[in-house]
Amino acid sequence: MPGPLPDGLVTDLAIEAGEWPGEAVLFQMAGRAISAAFAEAGLQVSENSEVSLLFTDDAGIRKLNAKWRDKDKATNVLSFPAGEPDGDIYGPLLGDIVFGYETVFREAEELGIEFGDHLSHLIVHGLLHLFDYDHQDNEEAELMESLEKAILASLGIDDPYVDSPLVADSG
């Protein structure tokens, strides 16, 4: 089980729209997922670093997806990295991760998995994007997926990629 957030990392969380669990539940879930990602992937941040998590609905994430990625459709997660690392050290602003409620909920149902497990996966996925992990080509995708699997396994969450293409379009 992962420990507390890395020293100096602050998580800013906002619920804009959607039927998300309460802030306390989301903070706990995000904290576990982020801590596991740092432990398993060896992520490093400068002191007083911050990551922002925005929980919205499909209409909200669709607007962002259209504006920033020229894709006029809702998606499960979007990541917006804030800056370039200093070597392997990221921060102080890591970036923003945005989640679309209806899409996340629908995918969890379609996959037959717990909503919290799916959201934890998407938190990890979005966070890895802030650290320059990507899935634009096969080699990058394999590396990112293997890290996600290890991180999620440390949380007791099954492999999300078994028979699932759902995360392939997220950003």
Tab-separated table of C-alpha atoms in Angstrom:
chain	number	residue	atom	x	y	z
A	1	MET	CA	0.000	0.000	0.000
A	2	PRO	CA	1.458	3.373	-1.009
A	3	GLY	CA	2.391	5.942	1.585
A	4	PRO	CA	1.540	9.624	1.861
A	5	LEU	CA	2.065	12.132	-0.927
A	6	PRO	CA	5.697	12.875	-1.689
A	7	ASP	CA	7.176	15.648	0.466
A	8	GLY	CA	6.462	19.053	-0.960
A	9	LEU	CA	3.678	17.940	-3.325
A	10	VAL	CA	0.362	19.716	-3.020
A	11	THR	CA	-2.799	18.496	-4.713
A	12	ASP	CA	-5.333	21.138	-5.672
A	13	LEU	CA	-8.727	19.545	-6.288
A	14	ALA	CA	-11.924	21.099	-7.620
A	15	ILE	CA	-15.295	19.612	-8.489
A	16	GLU	CA	-16.862	21.696	-11.253
A	17	ALA	CA	-19.719	19.469	-12.436
A	18	GLY	CA	-20.832	15.847	-12.498
A	19	GLU	CA	-21.970	13.397	-9.850
A	20	TRP	CA	-18.532	12.786	-8.391
A	21	PRO	CA	-17.996	11.437	-4.893
A	22	GLY	CA	-17.285	14.145	-2.310
A	23	GLU	CA	-13.999	16.021	-2.055
A	24	ALA	CA	-12.747	13.929	0.862
A	25	VAL	CA	-13.239	10.682	-1.096
A	26	LEU	CA	-11.592	12.139	-4.194
A	27	PHE	CA	-8.630	13.467	-2.171
A	28	GLN	CA	-8.113	10.047	-0.604
A	29	MET	CA	-8.371	8.251	-3.946
A	30	ALA	CA	-6.082	10.729	-5.695
A	31	GLY	CA	-3.569	10.604	-2.857
A	32	ARG	CA	-3.324	6.818	-3.022
A	33	ALA	CA	-2.977	6.801	-6.814
A	34	ILE	CA	-0.419	9.629	-6.899
A	35	SER	CA	1.639	8.112	-4.081
A	36	ALA	CA	1.683	4.750	-5.844
A	37	ALA	CA	2.749	6.395	-9.114
A	38	PHE	CA	5.633	8.209	-7.404
A	39	ALA	CA	6.771	5.027	-5.654
A	40	GLU	CA	6.555	2.688	-8.648
A	41	ALA	CA	7.728	5.060	-11.408
A	42	GLY	CA	10.393	6.884	-9.397
A	43	LEU	CA	8.897	10.285	-10.193
A	44	GLN	CA	10.692	13.294	-8.738
A	45	VAL	CA	9.441	16.824	-8.070
A	46	SER	CA	10.970	20.013	-6.765
A	47	GLU	CA	9.913	21.378	-3.384
A	48	ASN	CA	6.476	22.970	-3.168
A	49	SER	CA	5.236	21.345	-6.369
A	50	GLU	CA	1.558	21.303	-7.258
A	51	VAL	CA	-0.755	19.210	-9.380
A	52	SER	CA	-4.319	20.333	-10.063
A	53	LEU	CA	-7.201	17.911	-10.500
A	54	LEU	CA	-10.466	19.130	-12.015
A	55	PHE	CA	-13.532	16.917	-11.887
A	56	THR	CA	-16.133	18.026	-14.407
A	57	ASP	CA	-18.814	16.546	-16.628
A	58	ASP	CA	-18.694	15.498	-20.265
A	59	ALA	CA	-19.826	18.934	-21.467
A	60	GLY	CA	-16.928	20.591	-19.633
A	61	ILE	CA	-14.262	18.169	-20.788
A	62	ARG	CA	-15.639	18.248	-24.330
A	63	LYS	CA	-15.063	22.018	-24.471
A	64	LEU	CA	-11.485	21.594	-23.293
A	65	ASN	CA	-10.866	18.727	-25.707
A	66	ALA	CA	-12.188	20.816	-28.606
A	67	LYS	CA	-10.194	23.900	-27.635
A	68	TRP	CA	-6.845	22.287	-26.874
A	69	ARG	CA	-6.837	19.090	-28.949
A	70	ASP	CA	-9.235	19.958	-31.808
A	71	LYS	CA	-11.364	16.936	-30.874
A	72	ASP	CA	-14.995	17.938	-30.417
A	73	LYS	CA	-15.990	15.058	-28.172
A	74	ALA	CA	-16.004	14.122	-24.527
A	75	THR	CA	-13.172	11.974	-23.191
A	76	ASN	CA	-12.307	10.379	-19.869
A	77	VAL	CA	-9.152	12.317	-18.930
A	78	LEU	CA	-7.072	15.197	-20.252
A	79	SER	CA	-3.630	16.239	-19.033
A	80	PHE	CA	-2.071	19.644	-19.418
A	81	PRO	CA	1.631	19.647	-18.455
A	82	ALA	CA	2.775	22.977	-17.019
A	83	GLY	CA	6.454	23.094	-17.859
A	84	GLU	CA	9.726	21.470	-18.706
A	85	PRO	CA	11.663	19.483	-16.108
A	86	ASP	CA	15.049	20.432	-14.734
A	87	GLY	CA	16.729	17.167	-15.662
A	88	ASP	CA	14.599	14.465	-14.059
A	89	ILE	CA	13.036	16.865	-11.536
A	90	TYR	CA	9.596	18.264	-12.395
A	91	GLY	CA	7.829	21.245	-10.881
A	92	PRO	CA	7.003	23.393	-9.177
A	93	LEU	CA	3.863	23.458	-11.330
A	94	LEU	CA	3.256	19.971	-12.677
A	95	GLY	CA	0.045	20.731	-14.544
A	96	ASP	CA	-3.654	20.028	-14.619
A	97	ILE	CA	-5.564	16.781	-14.992
A	98	VAL	CA	-9.250	16.948	-15.946
A	99	PHE	CA	-11.801	14.124	-15.702
A	100	GLY	CA	-15.200	13.811	-17.448
A	101	TYR	CA	-17.765	12.185	-15.176
A	102	GLU	CA	-20.212	10.558	-17.591
A	103	THR	CA	-17.442	9.020	-19.701
A	104	VAL	CA	-15.558	7.687	-16.670
A	105	PHE	CA	-18.773	6.261	-15.200
A	106	ARG	CA	-19.877	4.676	-18.509
A	107	GLU	CA	-16.454	3.103	-19.112
A	108	ALA	CA	-16.375	1.576	-15.635
A	109	GLU	CA	-19.780	0.019	-16.267
A	110	GLU	CA	-18.767	-1.230	-19.730
A	111	LEU	CA	-15.585	-2.749	-18.302
A	112	GLY	CA	-17.445	-4.261	-15.356
A	113	ILE	CA	-15.047	-2.724	-12.835
A	114	GLU	CA	-15.472	-0.545	-9.777
A	115	PHE	CA	-15.808	3.161	-10.532
A	116	GLY	CA	-13.043	3.949	-8.015
A	117	ASP	CA	-10.644	1.487	-9.648
A	118	HIS	CA	-11.238	3.014	-13.069
A	119	LEU	CA	-10.852	6.557	-11.749
A	120	SER	CA	-7.640	5.565	-9.931
A	121	HIS	CA	-6.306	4.248	-13.229
A	122	LEU	CA	-7.173	7.505	-14.979
A	123	ILE	CA	-5.507	9.544	-12.216
A	124	VAL	CA	-2.330	7.511	-12.716
A	125	HIS	CA	-2.635	7.783	-16.501
A	126	GLY	CA	-3.122	11.540	-16.371
A	127	LEU	CA	-0.262	12.013	-13.905
A	128	LEU	CA	2.155	10.035	-16.075
A	129	HIS	CA	1.339	12.370	-18.977
A	130	LEU	CA	2.509	15.285	-16.805
A	131	PHE	CA	5.853	13.494	-16.538
A	132	ASP	CA	6.230	13.165	-20.328
A	133	TYR	CA	4.956	9.603	-20.617
A	134	ASP	CA	2.837	9.115	-23.713
A	135	HIS	CA	1.236	6.518	-25.961
A	136	GLN	CA	1.722	8.031	-29.419
A	137	ASP	CA	3.737	5.099	-30.728
A	138	ASN	CA	3.946	1.431	-29.762
A	139	GLU	CA	7.187	1.699	-27.792
A	140	GLU	CA	5.927	4.651	-25.715
A	141	ALA	CA	2.564	2.979	-25.204
A	142	GLU	CA	4.169	-0.252	-23.967
A	143	LEU	CA	6.333	1.638	-21.475
A	144	MET	CA	3.436	3.718	-20.185
A	145	GLU	CA	1.090	0.726	-19.951
A	146	SER	CA	3.666	-1.370	-18.104
A	147	LEU	CA	4.153	1.423	-15.570
A	148	GLU	CA	0.392	1.811	-15.155
A	149	LYS	CA	-0.014	-1.926	-14.595
A	150	ALA	CA	2.712	-1.949	-11.919
A	151	ILE	CA	1.293	1.128	-10.189
A	152	LEU	CA	-2.239	-0.244	-10.197
A	153	ALA	CA	-1.061	-3.677	-9.027
A	154	SER	CA	0.512	-1.952	-5.998
A	155	LEU	CA	-2.993	-0.620	-5.268
A	156	GLY	CA	-4.592	-4.050	-5.712
A	157	ILE	CA	-6.227	-3.055	-9.011
A	158	ASP	CA	-6.276	-5.544	-11.887
A	159	ASP	CA	-4.653	-4.910	-15.269
A	160	PRO	CA	-6.856	-2.328	-17.002
A	161	TYR	CA	-5.565	-3.189	-20.460
A	162	VAL	CA	-6.874	-6.734	-20.645
A	163	ASP	CA	-9.329	-6.526	-23.550
A	164	SER	CA	-9.711	-2.749	-23.109
A	165	PRO	CA	-8.974	-0.001	-25.652
A	166	LEU	CA	-10.705	2.681	-23.551
A	167	VAL	CA	-7.652	4.647	-22.398
A	168	ALA	CA	-5.985	4.742	-25.802
A	169	ASP	CA	-7.577	8.060	-26.807
A	170	SER	CA	-7.184	9.910	-23.532
A	171	GLY	CA	-4.702	12.700	-23.303
